[in-house]
PDB file of C-alpha atoms in Angstrom:
ATOM      1  CA  MET A   1       0.000   0.000   0.000  1.00  0.00           C
ATOM      2  CA  GLY A   2       2.950   2.311   0.510  1.00  0.00           C
ATOM      3  CA  ARG A   3       3.138   5.249   2.841  1.00  0.00           C
ATOM      4  CA  ILE A   4      -0.175   7.049   3.443  1.00  0.00           C
ATOM      5  CA  PRO A   5       0.112  10.793   4.172  1.00  0.00           C
ATOM      6  CA  GLN A   6      -1.417  12.012   7.416  1.00  0.00           C
ATOM      7  CA  ILE A   7      -2.916  15.425   6.778  1.00  0.00           C
ATOM      8  CA  SER A   8      -3.822  18.352   9.000  1.00  0.00           C
ATOM      9  CA  THR A   9      -7.375  19.651   9.240  1.00  0.00           C
ATOM     10  CA  ALA A  10      -6.189  23.202  10.000  1.00  0.00           C
ATOM     11  CA  LEU A  11      -5.944  25.543   7.011  1.00  0.00           C
ATOM     12  CA  THR A  12      -2.786  27.612   6.745  1.00  0.00           C
ATOM     13  CA  LEU A  13      -2.481  31.203   5.541  1.00  0.00           C
ATOM     14  CA  ARG A  14      -1.237  29.816   2.230  1.00  0.00           C
ATOM     15  CA  ASP A  15      -4.358  27.654   1.893  1.00  0.00           C
ATOM     16  CA  ARG A  16      -6.631  30.621   2.545  1.00  0.00           C
ATOM     17  CA  ALA A  17      -4.687  32.895   0.198  1.00  0.00           C
ATOM     18  CA  GLY A  18      -4.868  30.260  -2.538  1.00  0.00           C
ATOM     19  CA  ALA A  19      -8.634  29.965  -2.120  1.00  0.00           C
ATOM     20  CA  TRP A  20      -9.012  33.748  -2.271  1.00  0.00           C
ATOM     21  CA  LEU A  21      -6.996  33.921  -5.502  1.00  0.00           C
ATOM     22  CA  VAL A  22      -9.047  31.137  -7.056  1.00  0.00           C
ATOM     23  CA  ARG A  23     -12.241  33.013  -6.157  1.00  0.00           C
ATOM     24  CA  TRP A  24     -10.873  35.770  -8.397  1.00  0.00           C
ATOM     25  CA  GLY A  25     -10.076  33.313 -11.188  1.00  0.00           C
ATOM     26  CA  ILE A  26      -6.314  33.295 -10.578  1.00  0.00           C
ATOM     27  CA  GLY A  27      -4.773  29.848 -10.957  1.00  0.00           C
ATOM     28  CA  ARG A  28      -8.191  28.178 -10.893  1.00  0.00           C
ATOM     29  CA  LEU A  29      -7.293  25.635 -13.605  1.00  0.00           C
ATOM     30  CA  SER A  30      -4.330  24.251 -11.669  1.00  0.00           C
ATOM     31  CA  TYR A  31      -5.596  24.395  -8.097  1.00  0.00           C
ATOM     32  CA  LEU A  32      -5.447  20.721  -7.162  1.00  0.00           C
ATOM     33  CA  VAL A  33      -3.907  18.112  -4.872  1.00  0.00           C
ATOM     34  CA  PRO A  34      -2.496  14.710  -5.868  1.00  0.00           C
ATOM     35  CA  ALA A  35      -5.135  11.998  -6.114  1.00  0.00           C
ATOM     36  CA  GLY A  36      -4.806   9.126  -3.665  1.00  0.00           C
ATOM     37  CA  LEU A  37      -5.505   8.116  -0.078  1.00  0.00           C
ATOM     38  CA  TYR A  38      -4.980  10.376   2.936  1.00  0.00           C
ATOM     39  CA  ALA A  39      -5.340   9.811   6.681  1.00  0.00           C
ATOM     40  CA  VAL A  40      -6.994  12.277   9.058  1.00  0.00           C
ATOM     41  CA  GLY A  41      -5.805  11.711  12.613  1.00  0.00           C
ATOM     42  CA  HIS A  42      -4.628   8.224  13.600  1.00  0.00           C
ATOM     43  CA  ALA A  43      -7.085   6.456  11.307  1.00  0.00           C
ATOM     44  CA  THR A  44      -7.623   2.733  11.833  1.00  0.00           C
ATOM     45  CA  SER A  45      -9.042  -0.086   9.746  1.00  0.00           C
ATOM     46  CA  GLU A  46     -12.531   0.527  11.164  1.00  0.00           C
ATOM     47  CA  ASP A  47     -12.735   4.239  10.427  1.00  0.00           C
ATOM     48  CA  PRO A  48     -14.865   5.747   7.612  1.00  0.00           C
ATOM     49  CA  VAL A  49     -13.631   6.416   4.084  1.00  0.00           C
ATOM     50  CA  ILE A  50     -14.822   9.711   2.599  1.00  0.00           C
ATOM     51  CA  VAL A  51     -14.488  10.284  -1.134  1.00  0.00           C
ATOM     52  CA  THR A  52     -13.862  13.689  -2.730  1.00  0.00           C
ATOM     53  CA  ALA A  53     -12.352  15.372  -5.801  1.00  0.00           C
ATOM     54  CA  ASN A  54      -8.806  16.643  -6.113  1.00  0.00           C
ATOM     55  CA  TYR A  55      -9.912  20.266  -6.569  1.00  0.00           C
ATOM     56  CA  LYS A  56      -7.993  21.812  -3.684  1.00  0.00           C
ATOM     57  CA  MET A  57     -10.827  24.033  -2.511  1.00  0.00           C
ATOM     58  CA  SER A  58     -13.145  21.020  -2.189  1.00  0.00           C
ATOM     59  CA  TYR A  59     -10.382  19.069  -0.446  1.00  0.00           C
ATOM     60  CA  ASP A  60      -9.604  21.951   1.950  1.00  0.00           C
ATOM     61  CA  ILE A  61     -13.249  22.568   2.856  1.00  0.00           C
ATOM     62  CA  LEU A  62     -13.703  18.862   3.551  1.00  0.00           C
ATOM     63  CA  ARG A  63     -10.668  18.387   5.781  1.00  0.00           C
ATOM     64  CA  ASN A  64     -11.296  21.648   7.607  1.00  0.00           C
ATOM     65  CA  ASN A  65     -14.668  20.236   8.735  1.00  0.00           C
ATOM     66  CA  LEU A  66     -13.096  17.039  10.095  1.00  0.00           C
ATOM     67  CA  THR A  67     -11.079  18.449  12.991  1.00  0.00           C
ATOM     68  CA  GLY A  68     -10.587  16.003  15.853  1.00  0.00           C
ATOM     69  CA  ARG A  69     -11.685  12.951  13.858  1.00  0.00           C
ATOM     70  CA  ARG A  70     -10.107   9.752  12.601  1.00  0.00           C
ATOM     71  CA  LEU A  71     -10.920   8.704   9.060  1.00  0.00           C
ATOM     72  CA  TRP A  72      -9.635   8.231   5.530  1.00  0.00           C
ATOM     73  CA  ILE A  73     -10.056  10.578   2.562  1.00  0.00           C
ATOM     74  CA  LEU A  74      -9.969   8.984  -0.880  1.00  0.00           C
ATOM     75  CA  VAL A  75      -9.224  11.700  -3.448  1.00  0.00           C
ATOM     76  CA  LEU A  76     -10.205  11.019  -7.059  1.00  0.00           C
ATOM     77  CA  GLU A  77      -8.395  12.469 -10.050  1.00  0.00           C
ATOM     78  CA  THR A  78     -10.797  15.086 -11.445  1.00  0.00           C
ATOM     79  CA  TYR A  79      -8.075  17.337 -12.919  1.00  0.00           C
ATOM     80  CA  GLY A  80      -8.787  20.170 -10.501  1.00  0.00           C
ATOM     81  CA  VAL A  81     -12.564  20.210 -11.017  1.00  0.00           C
ATOM     82  CA  ASN A  82     -15.014  20.217  -8.108  1.00  0.00           C
ATOM     83  CA  VAL A  83     -17.214  17.224  -7.272  1.00  0.00           C
ATOM     84  CA  TRP A  84     -20.438  18.446  -8.859  1.00  0.00           C
ATOM     85  CA  CYS A  85     -18.910  19.605 -12.163  1.00  0.00           C
ATOM     86  CA  ALA A  86     -16.596  16.583 -12.331  1.00  0.00           C
ATOM     87  CA  ALA A  87     -19.551  14.241 -11.834  1.00  0.00           C
ATOM     88  CA  GLY A  88     -21.246  15.875 -14.799  1.00  0.00           C
ATOM     89  CA  LYS A  89     -18.080  15.613 -16.886  1.00  0.00           C
ATOM     90  CA  GLY A  90     -17.537  11.978 -15.879  1.00  0.00           C
ATOM     91  CA  THR A  91     -14.145  12.396 -14.182  1.00  0.00           C
ATOM     92  CA  PHE A  92     -15.707  11.963 -10.752  1.00  0.00           C
ATOM     93  CA  GLY A  93     -17.061   8.677 -11.979  1.00  0.00           C
ATOM     94  CA  THR A  94     -17.287   4.941 -11.590  1.00  0.00           C
ATOM     95  CA  GLU A  95     -14.108   4.045 -13.478  1.00  0.00           C
ATOM     96  CA  GLU A  96     -11.952   6.501 -11.560  1.00  0.00           C
ATOM     97  CA  LEU A  97     -13.412   5.395  -8.214  1.00  0.00           C
ATOM     98  CA  VAL A  98     -12.803   1.723  -8.970  1.00  0.00           C
ATOM     99  CA  ARG A  99      -9.273   2.475 -10.115  1.00  0.00           C
ATOM    100  CA  ARG A 100      -8.445   4.425  -6.939  1.00  0.00           C
ATOM    101  CA  ILE A 101      -9.839   1.669  -4.724  1.00  0.00           C
ATOM    102  CA  GLU A 102      -7.595  -0.845  -6.458  1.00  0.00           C
ATOM    103  CA  GLU A 103      -4.487   1.354  -6.624  1.00  0.00           C
ATOM    104  CA  THR A 104      -4.633   2.257  -2.929  1.00  0.00           C
ATOM    105  CA  ALA A 105      -5.363  -1.359  -1.918  1.00  0.00           C
ATOM    106  CA  LEU A 106      -8.229  -0.003   0.150  1.00  0.00           C
ATOM    107  CA  SER A 107      -9.747  -3.444   0.734  1.00  0.00           C
ATOM    108  CA  ARG A 108      -6.580  -4.451   2.615  1.00  0.00           C
ATOM    109  CA  LEU A 109      -6.510  -1.249   4.635  1.00  0.00           C
ATOM    110  CA  VAL A 110     -10.053  -1.175   6.061  1.00  0.00           C
ATOM    111  CA  THR A 111     -12.153  -4.023   7.401  1.00  0.00           C
ATOM    112  CA  HIS A 112     -15.506  -2.518   6.413  1.00  0.00           C
ATOM    113  CA  ARG A 113     -16.766  -2.076   2.847  1.00  0.00           C
ATOM    114  CA  ARG A 114     -18.395   1.355   2.930  1.00  0.00           C
ATOM    115  CA  LEU A 115     -17.578   4.512   0.981  1.00  0.00           C
ATOM    116  CA  THR A 116     -19.060   7.820   2.097  1.00  0.00           C
ATOM    117  CA  MET A 117     -19.777   9.977  -0.939  1.00  0.00           C
ATOM    118  CA  PRO A 118     -20.948  13.574  -1.445  1.00  0.00           C
ATOM    119  CA  ILE A 119     -24.516  13.680  -2.750  1.00  0.00           C
ATOM    120  CA  LEU A 120     -23.528  15.990  -5.610  1.00  0.00           C
ATOM    121  CA  GLY A 121     -21.191  13.254  -6.891  1.00  0.00           C
ATOM    122  CA  ALA A 122     -24.078  10.850  -7.471  1.00  0.00           C
ATOM    123  CA  PRO A 123     -24.593  11.646 -11.204  1.00  0.00           C
ATOM    124  CA  GLY A 124     -21.144  10.262 -12.004  1.00  0.00           C
ATOM    125  CA  ILE A 125     -21.244   7.079  -9.901  1.00  0.00           C
ATOM    126  CA  ALA A 126     -22.980   3.796 -10.707  1.00  0.00           C
ATOM    127  CA  ALA A 127     -23.159   2.445  -7.143  1.00  0.00           C
ATOM    128  CA  HIS A 128     -24.229  -1.063  -8.175  1.00  0.00           C
ATOM    129  CA  GLU A 129     -21.253  -1.357 -10.514  1.00  0.00           C
ATOM    130  CA  VAL A 130     -18.805  -0.172  -7.841  1.00  0.00           C
ATOM    131  CA  ARG A 131     -20.159  -2.810  -5.472  1.00  0.00           C
ATOM    132  CA  SER A 132     -19.987  -5.640  -8.007  1.00  0.00           C
ATOM    133  CA  ARG A 133     -16.427  -4.777  -9.043  1.00  0.00           C
ATOM    134  CA  THR A 134     -14.881  -3.869  -5.678  1.00  0.00           C
ATOM    135  CA  GLY A 135     -17.211  -5.108  -2.940  1.00  0.00           C
ATOM    136  CA  PHE A 136     -17.542  -1.562  -1.558  1.00  0.00           C
ATOM    137  CA  GLU A 137     -20.981  -0.122  -0.898  1.00  0.00           C
ATOM    138  CA  VAL A 138     -21.530   3.522  -1.850  1.00  0.00           C
ATOM    139  CA  ARG A 139     -23.352   5.586   0.776  1.00  0.00           C
ATOM    140  CA  TYR A 140     -24.348   9.170  -0.045  1.00  0.00           C
ATOM    141  CA  ALA A 141     -23.923  11.448   2.952  1.00  0.00           C
ATOM    142  CA  THR A 142     -24.583  15.169   2.578  1.00  0.00           C
ATOM    143  CA  ILE A 143     -24.525  17.987   0.038  1.00  0.00           C
ATOM    144  CA  ARG A 144     -22.330  20.278   2.131  1.00  0.00           C
ATOM    145  CA  ALA A 145     -19.111  19.286   3.844  1.00  0.00           C
ATOM    146  CA  GLY A 146     -20.203  21.403   6.799  1.00  0.00           C
ATOM    147  CA  ASP A 147     -22.909  18.831   7.591  1.00  0.00           C
ATOM    148  CA  LEU A 148     -20.484  15.915   7.749  1.00  0.00           C
ATOM    149  CA  PRO A 149     -19.716  16.190  11.497  1.00  0.00           C
ATOM    150  CA  GLU A 150     -23.426  15.892  12.311  1.00  0.00           C
ATOM    151  CA  PHE A 151     -23.762  13.029   9.814  1.00  0.00           C
ATOM    152  CA  LEU A 152     -20.869  11.118  11.381  1.00  0.00           C
ATOM    153  CA  ASP A 153     -22.070  11.767  14.923  1.00  0.00           C
ATOM    154  CA  ASN A 154     -25.624  10.755  14.050  1.00  0.00           C
ATOM    155  CA  GLY A 155     -24.799   7.180  13.099  1.00  0.00           C
ATOM    156  CA  MET A 156     -24.267   8.158   9.450  1.00  0.00           C
ATOM    157  CA  VAL A 157     -27.918   9.070   8.969  1.00  0.00           C
ATOM    158  CA  THR A 158     -28.717  11.735   6.375  1.00  0.00           C
ATOM    159  CA  THR A 159     -31.381  14.168   7.540  1.00  0.00           C
ATOM    160  CA  PRO A 160     -33.667  16.079   5.122  1.00  0.00           C
ATOM    161  CA  GLY A 161     -31.714  19.277   5.740  1.00  0.00           C
ATOM    162  CA  MET A 162     -28.503  17.599   4.605  1.00  0.00           C
ATOM    163  CA  ARG A 163     -30.135  16.906   1.228  1.00  0.00           C
ATOM    164  CA  GLN A 164     -31.386  20.446   0.741  1.00  0.00           C
ATOM    165  CA  LEU A 165     -29.486  22.460  -1.835  1.00  0.00           C
ATOM    166  CA  THR A 166     -29.299  26.179  -1.051  1.00  0.00           C
ATOM    167  CA  PHE A 167     -28.233  29.222  -3.048  1.00  0.00           C
ATOM    168  CA  SER A 168     -28.118  31.926  -0.403  1.00  0.00           C
ATOM    169  CA  LEU A 169     -26.993  35.534  -0.770  1.00  0.00           C
ATOM    170  CA  ARG A 170     -23.533  34.654   0.536  1.00  0.00           C
ATOM    171  CA  GLU A 171     -23.260  31.669  -1.807  1.00  0.00           C
ATOM    172  CA  ARG A 172     -24.153  33.891  -4.753  1.00  0.00           C
ATOM    173  CA  LEU A 173     -21.850  36.678  -3.625  1.00  0.00           C
ATOM    174  CA  VAL A 174     -18.688  34.544  -3.552  1.00  0.00           C
ATOM    175  CA  LEU A 175     -19.268  33.502  -7.184  1.00  0.00           C
ATOM    176  CA  ILE A 176     -19.332  37.041  -8.587  1.00  0.00           C
ATOM    177  CA  PRO A 177     -15.553  37.800  -8.517  1.00  0.00           C
ATOM    178  CA  VAL A 178     -14.617  34.920 -10.812  1.00  0.00           C
ATOM    179  CA  GLU A 179     -17.428  35.877 -13.220  1.00  0.00           C
ATOM    180  CA  LEU A 180     -16.074  39.428 -13.299  1.00  0.00           C
ATOM    181  CA  MET A 181     -12.533  38.247 -13.984  1.00  0.00           C
ATOM    182  CA  LEU A 182     -13.622  35.902 -16.771  1.00  0.00           C
ATOM    183  CA  SER A 183     -15.461  38.767 -18.453  1.00  0.00           C
ATOM    184  CA  LEU A 184     -12.685  41.380 -18.222  1.00  0.00           C
ATOM    185  CA  LYS A 185     -11.051  40.805 -21.621  1.00  0.00           C
ATOM    186  CA  PRO A 186     -14.221  40.849 -23.749  1.00  0.00           C
ATOM    187  CA  LEU A 187     -15.541  43.780 -21.708  1.00  0.00           C
ATOM    188  CA  ALA A 188     -12.343  45.739 -22.288  1.00  0.00           C
ATOM    189  CA  PHE A 189     -12.388  45.013 -26.030  1.00  0.00           C
ATOM    190  CA  ILE A 190     -16.036  46.011 -26.502  1.00  0.00           C
ATOM    191  CA  GLY A 191     -15.540  49.089 -24.326  1.00  0.00           C
ATOM    192  CA  PHE A 192     -12.586  50.149 -26.465  1.00  0.00           C
ATOM    193  CA  LEU A 193     -14.678  49.876 -29.644  1.00  0.00           C
ATOM    194  CA  LEU A 194     -17.597  51.780 -28.136  1.00  0.00           C
ATOM    195  CA  LEU A 195     -15.266  54.567 -27.019  1.00  0.00           C
ATOM    196  CA  SER A 196     -13.028  54.863 -30.083  1.00  0.00           C
ATOM    197  CA  VAL A 197     -15.423  54.421 -33.029  1.00  0.00           C
ATOM    198  CA  PRO A 198     -17.744  57.366 -32.154  1.00  0.00           C
ATOM    199  CA  MET A 199     -14.642  59.495 -31.479  1.00  0.00           C
ATOM    200  CA  LEU A 200     -13.321  58.772 -34.976  1.00  0.00           C
ATOM    201  CA  PHE A 201     -16.558  60.148 -36.395  1.00  0.00           C
ATOM    202  CA  GLY A 202     -16.499  63.236 -34.203  1.00  0.00           C
ATOM    203  CA  PHE A 203     -18.815  62.171 -31.366  1.00  0.00           C
ATOM    204  CA  PRO A 204     -16.559  61.877 -28.293  1.00  0.00           C
ATOM    205  CA  TYR A 205     -19.334  62.547 -25.764  1.00  0.00           C
ATOM    206  CA  THR A 206     -21.520  59.851 -27.337  1.00  0.00           C
ATOM    207  CA  GLY A 207     -18.627  57.385 -27.131  1.00  0.00           C
ATOM    208  CA  LEU A 208     -18.166  58.091 -23.445  1.00  0.00           C
ATOM    209  CA  TRP A 209     -21.904  57.732 -22.790  1.00  0.00           C
ATOM    210  CA  MET A 210     -22.142  54.444 -24.714  1.00  0.00           C
ATOM    211  CA  THR A 211     -19.090  52.977 -22.963  1.00  0.00           C
ATOM    212  CA  ALA A 212     -20.340  53.916 -19.498  1.00  0.00           C
ATOM    213  CA  ALA A 213     -23.809  52.575 -20.284  1.00  0.00           C
ATOM    214  CA  PHE A 214     -22.405  49.283 -21.592  1.00  0.00           C
ATOM    215  CA  PHE A 215     -20.250  48.718 -18.510  1.00  0.00           C
ATOM    216  CA  ALA A 216     -23.198  49.533 -16.241  1.00  0.00           C
ATOM    217  CA  ALA A 217     -25.403  47.018 -18.078  1.00  0.00           C
ATOM    218  CA  ALA A 218     -22.706  44.346 -17.990  1.00  0.00           C
ATOM    219  CA  PHE A 219     -22.179  44.865 -14.250  1.00  0.00           C
ATOM    220  CA  THR A 220     -25.937  44.643 -13.754  1.00  0.00           C
ATOM    221  CA  GLY A 221     -25.949  41.231 -15.418  1.00  0.00           C
ATOM    222  CA  ILE A 222     -22.783  39.927 -13.757  1.00  0.00           C
ATOM    223  CA  ALA A 223     -23.296  41.168 -10.194  1.00  0.00           C
ATOM    224  CA  VAL A 224     -26.642  42.831  -9.545  1.00  0.00           C
ATOM    225  CA  THR A 225     -28.808  40.124 -11.106  1.00  0.00           C
ATOM    226  CA  PRO A 226     -27.232  37.253  -9.091  1.00  0.00           C
ATOM    227  CA  LEU A 227     -27.545  39.228  -5.865  1.00  0.00           C
ATOM    228  CA  LEU A 228     -31.214  40.049  -6.514  1.00  0.00           C
ATOM    229  CA  LEU A 229     -31.971  36.641  -8.028  1.00  0.00           C
ATOM    230  CA  PRO A 230     -34.839  35.581  -5.712  1.00  0.00           C
ATOM    231  CA  TRP A 231     -36.637  38.911  -6.073  1.00  0.00           C
ATOM    232  CA  LEU A 232     -36.398  39.457  -9.831  1.00  0.00           C
ATOM    233  CA  PRO A 233     -39.452  38.211 -11.748  1.00  0.00           C
ATOM    234  CA  GLY A 234     -39.316  35.412 -14.295  1.00  0.00           C
ATOM    235  CA  ARG A 235     -37.997  31.879 -14.332  1.00  0.00           C
ATOM    236  CA  TYR A 236     -35.232  32.286 -16.891  1.00  0.00           C
ATOM    237  CA  PHE A 237     -31.956  33.992 -16.017  1.00  0.00           C
ATOM    238  CA  SER A 238     -32.099  35.962 -19.263  1.00  0.00           C
ATOM    239  CA  VAL A 239     -35.499  37.366 -18.267  1.00  0.00           C
ATOM    240  CA  LYS A 240     -34.238  38.280 -14.797  1.00  0.00           C
ATOM    241  CA  GLY A 241     -31.208  40.000 -16.352  1.00  0.00           C
ATOM    242  CA  ALA A 242     -33.386  41.860 -18.840  1.00  0.00           C
ATOM    243  CA  VAL A 243     -35.671  43.100 -16.059  1.00  0.00           C
ATOM    244  CA  ALA A 244     -32.652  44.371 -14.130  1.00  0.00           C
ATOM    245  CA  GLY A 245     -31.394  46.039 -17.320  1.00  0.00           C
ATOM    246  CA  VAL A 246     -34.723  47.789 -17.921  1.00  0.00           C
ATOM    247  CA  ALA A 247     -34.649  49.026 -14.312  1.00  0.00           C
ATOM    248  CA  LEU A 248     -31.143  50.401 -14.946  1.00  0.00           C
ATOM    249  CA  VAL A 249     -32.279  52.344 -18.028  1.00  0.00           C
ATOM    250  CA  LEU A 250     -35.382  53.660 -16.272  1.00  0.00           C
ATOM    251  CA  ALA A 251     -33.299  54.835 -13.331  1.00  0.00           C
ATOM    252  CA  TYR A 252     -30.887  56.642 -15.640  1.00  0.00           C
ATOM    253  CA  TYR A 253     -33.554  58.497 -17.596  1.00  0.00           C
ATOM    254  CA  LEU A 254     -35.484  59.401 -14.471  1.00  0.00           C
ATOM    255  CA  PHE A 255     -32.449  61.111 -12.973  1.00  0.00           C
ATOM    256  CA  ALA A 256     -30.628  62.334 -16.107  1.00  0.00           C
ATOM    257  CA  GLY A 257     -32.951  65.226 -16.881  1.00  0.00           C
ATOM    258  CA  SER A 258     -34.013  66.714 -20.186  1.00  0.00           C
ATOM    259  CA  SER A 259     -30.491  66.677 -21.689  1.00  0.00           C
ATOM    260  CA  ALA A 260     -30.741  62.920 -22.104  1.00  0.00           C
ATOM    261  CA  GLN A 261     -34.107  62.896 -23.911  1.00  0.00           C
ATOM    262  CA  ASN A 262     -32.949  62.144 -27.483  1.00  0.00           C
ATOM    263  CA  VAL A 263     -35.700  59.758 -28.559  1.00  0.00           C
ATOM    264  CA  PHE A 264     -33.372  57.605 -30.654  1.00  0.00           C
ATOM    265  CA  PHE A 265     -30.953  57.171 -27.760  1.00  0.00           C
ATOM    266  CA  ILE A 266     -33.831  56.385 -25.429  1.00  0.00           C
ATOM    267  CA  TRP A 267     -35.091  53.545 -27.598  1.00  0.00           C
ATOM    268  CA  SER A 268     -31.545  52.398 -28.287  1.00  0.00           C
ATOM    269  CA  ALA A 269     -30.851  52.166 -24.560  1.00  0.00           C
ATOM    270  CA  PHE A 270     -34.061  50.244 -23.888  1.00  0.00           C
ATOM    271  CA  LEU A 271     -33.151  47.739 -26.606  1.00  0.00           C
ATOM    272  CA  VAL A 272     -29.403  47.299 -26.109  1.00  0.00           C
ATOM    273  CA  LEU A 273     -28.754  47.600 -22.379  1.00  0.00           C
ATOM    274  CA  PRO A 274     -31.318  45.011 -21.156  1.00  0.00           C
ATOM    275  CA  ALA A 275     -29.971  42.632 -23.816  1.00  0.00           C
ATOM    276  CA  VAL A 276     -26.418  43.119 -22.514  1.00  0.00           C
ATOM    277  CA  SER A 277     -27.566  42.608 -18.930  1.00  0.00           C
ATOM    278  CA  ALA A 278     -29.550  39.512 -19.939  1.00  0.00           C
ATOM    279  CA  PHE A 279     -26.556  38.012 -21.750  1.00  0.00           C
ATOM    280  CA  TYR A 280     -24.262  38.296 -18.743  1.00  0.00           C
ATOM    281  CA  ALA A 281     -26.979  37.069 -16.405  1.00  0.00           C
ATOM    282  CA  LEU A 282     -27.394  34.033 -18.664  1.00  0.00           C
ATOM    283  CA  ASN A 283     -23.701  33.225 -18.160  1.00  0.00           C
ATOM    284  CA  PHE A 284     -24.424  32.780 -14.451  1.00  0.00           C
ATOM    285  CA  THR A 285     -26.506  29.654 -15.105  1.00  0.00           C
ATOM    286  CA  GLY A 286     -23.332  27.572 -14.814  1.00  0.00           C
ATOM    287  CA  CYS A 287     -22.952  28.643 -11.193  1.00  0.00           C
ATOM    288  CA  THR A 288     -26.431  27.942  -9.908  1.00  0.00           C
ATOM    289  CA  PRO A 289     -27.977  24.710  -8.612  1.00  0.00           C
ATOM    290  CA  PHE A 290     -31.350  25.643 -10.115  1.00  0.00           C
ATOM    291  CA  THR A 291     -30.686  24.934 -13.808  1.00  0.00           C
ATOM    292  CA  SER A 292     -30.236  21.835 -15.944  1.00  0.00           C
ATOM    293  CA  ASN A 293     -28.239  21.281 -19.116  1.00  0.00           C
ATOM    294  CA  SER A 294     -31.352  20.843 -21.243  1.00  0.00           C
ATOM    295  CA  GLY A 295     -33.043  23.833 -19.624  1.00  0.00           C
ATOM    296  CA  VAL A 296     -30.072  26.107 -20.321  1.00  0.00           C
ATOM    297  CA  LYS A 297     -29.940  24.989 -23.969  1.00  0.00           C
ATOM    298  CA  LYS A 298     -33.646  25.680 -24.363  1.00  0.00           C
ATOM    299  CA  GLU A 299     -33.270  29.126 -22.838  1.00  0.00           C
ATOM    300  CA  MET A 300     -30.321  29.956 -25.091  1.00  0.00           C
ATOM    301  CA  ARG A 301     -32.235  28.941 -28.228  1.00  0.00           C
ATOM    302  CA  ILE A 302     -34.949  31.422 -27.310  1.00  0.00           C
ATOM    303  CA  ALA A 303     -32.957  34.217 -25.680  1.00  0.00           C
ATOM    304  CA  LEU A 304     -29.861  34.594 -27.890  1.00  0.00           C
ATOM    305  CA  PRO A 305     -31.732  35.473 -31.120  1.00  0.00           C
ATOM    306  CA  LEU A 306     -33.836  38.009 -29.190  1.00  0.00           C
ATOM    307  CA  MET A 307     -30.710  39.541 -27.627  1.00  0.00           C
ATOM    308  CA  THR A 308     -28.976  39.734 -31.009  1.00  0.00           C
ATOM    309  CA  GLY A 309     -31.978  41.370 -32.656  1.00  0.00           C
ATOM    310  CA  SER A 310     -32.291  43.908 -29.844  1.00  0.00           C
ATOM    311  CA  VAL A 311     -28.611  44.845 -30.022  1.00  0.00           C
ATOM    312  CA  VAL A 312     -28.653  45.212 -33.820  1.00  0.00           C
ATOM    313  CA  LEU A 313     -31.815  47.339 -33.865  1.00  0.00           C
ATOM    314  CA  GLY A 314     -30.648  49.396 -30.894  1.00  0.00           C
ATOM    315  CA  SER A 315     -27.270  50.024 -32.531  1.00  0.00           C
ATOM    316  CA  ILE A 316     -28.998  51.296 -35.680  1.00  0.00           C
ATOM    317  CA  LEU A 317     -31.096  53.668 -33.582  1.00  0.00           C
ATOM    318  CA  ALA A 318     -27.966  54.894 -31.768  1.00  0.00           C
ATOM    319  CA  ILE A 319     -26.262  55.682 -35.077  1.00  0.00           C
ATOM    320  CA  VAL A 320     -29.350  57.577 -36.250  1.00  0.00           C
ATOM    321  CA  GLY A 321     -29.411  59.408 -32.943  1.00  0.00           C
ATOM    322  CA  MET A 322     -25.858  60.649 -33.374  1.00  0.00           C
ATOM    323  CA  TYR A 323     -26.848  62.491 -36.555  1.00  0.00           C
ATOM    324  CA  TYR A 324     -30.324  63.542 -35.403  1.00  0.00           C
TER     325      TYR A 324
END
């Protein structure tokens, strides 16, 4: 079996700094730990085996919730992807689990035949196949690692609350920085075009207005819509983003005064800015537990043509407005 590393459950300053950087999209594609078997405390042959992905943030959150315990952590090779996404991709899957059980000689290390799995890993695991090939029974524990201590202390019984998937304000808030960072390059490029093209044709003020309005709409879709998600009307993210975009335009024209009442610019703003906000809100579907792959595809088939048409028509109106 070789030497099994005994790991600490206390997070260091380096661990916390790494997690903070990843939240901002820095090094997120290489933030991982080696796959394999790890011991928490002086684990024995009778102690539980908990399975997770080798995305370091998932691994750190798990071990940090296991202070003062004795158990084993079996880390699967998911190439730095979290449990839920890796299960959908197939890397947190049956073949990888079976391979890790065999490579770590787990059947020789523990006397029981139970694997404790995160509920969000279920889509990638065929439990009956794992049992037939390895003799290990898969037991799904909780959605959140924070509920594991209660699960372990409660005779490994999963309560209804441990199965409930939440998407609270805090959980939405921590996802916004990485969305902002991923959008920086396209935002900068589009902003440059909006600022420079009108200037070339002798409309510097219009370029500044269009650039500021675009960035405001994009921020509304990236940050404001996720934060206000439960209170915005509509089921689709694109609709919620569009509603937030319309509110942005209304707020601007209510407070801008008569100098902003060029009718062509008004209609252009009401067409383009909600479409921009809706587009960036639609990107957030990959972060939420409330969407499905088929549902997102359906929404995109409906929303993207409408967004494109709104932007094209609004752009034409803006050009007319510059010469009006």
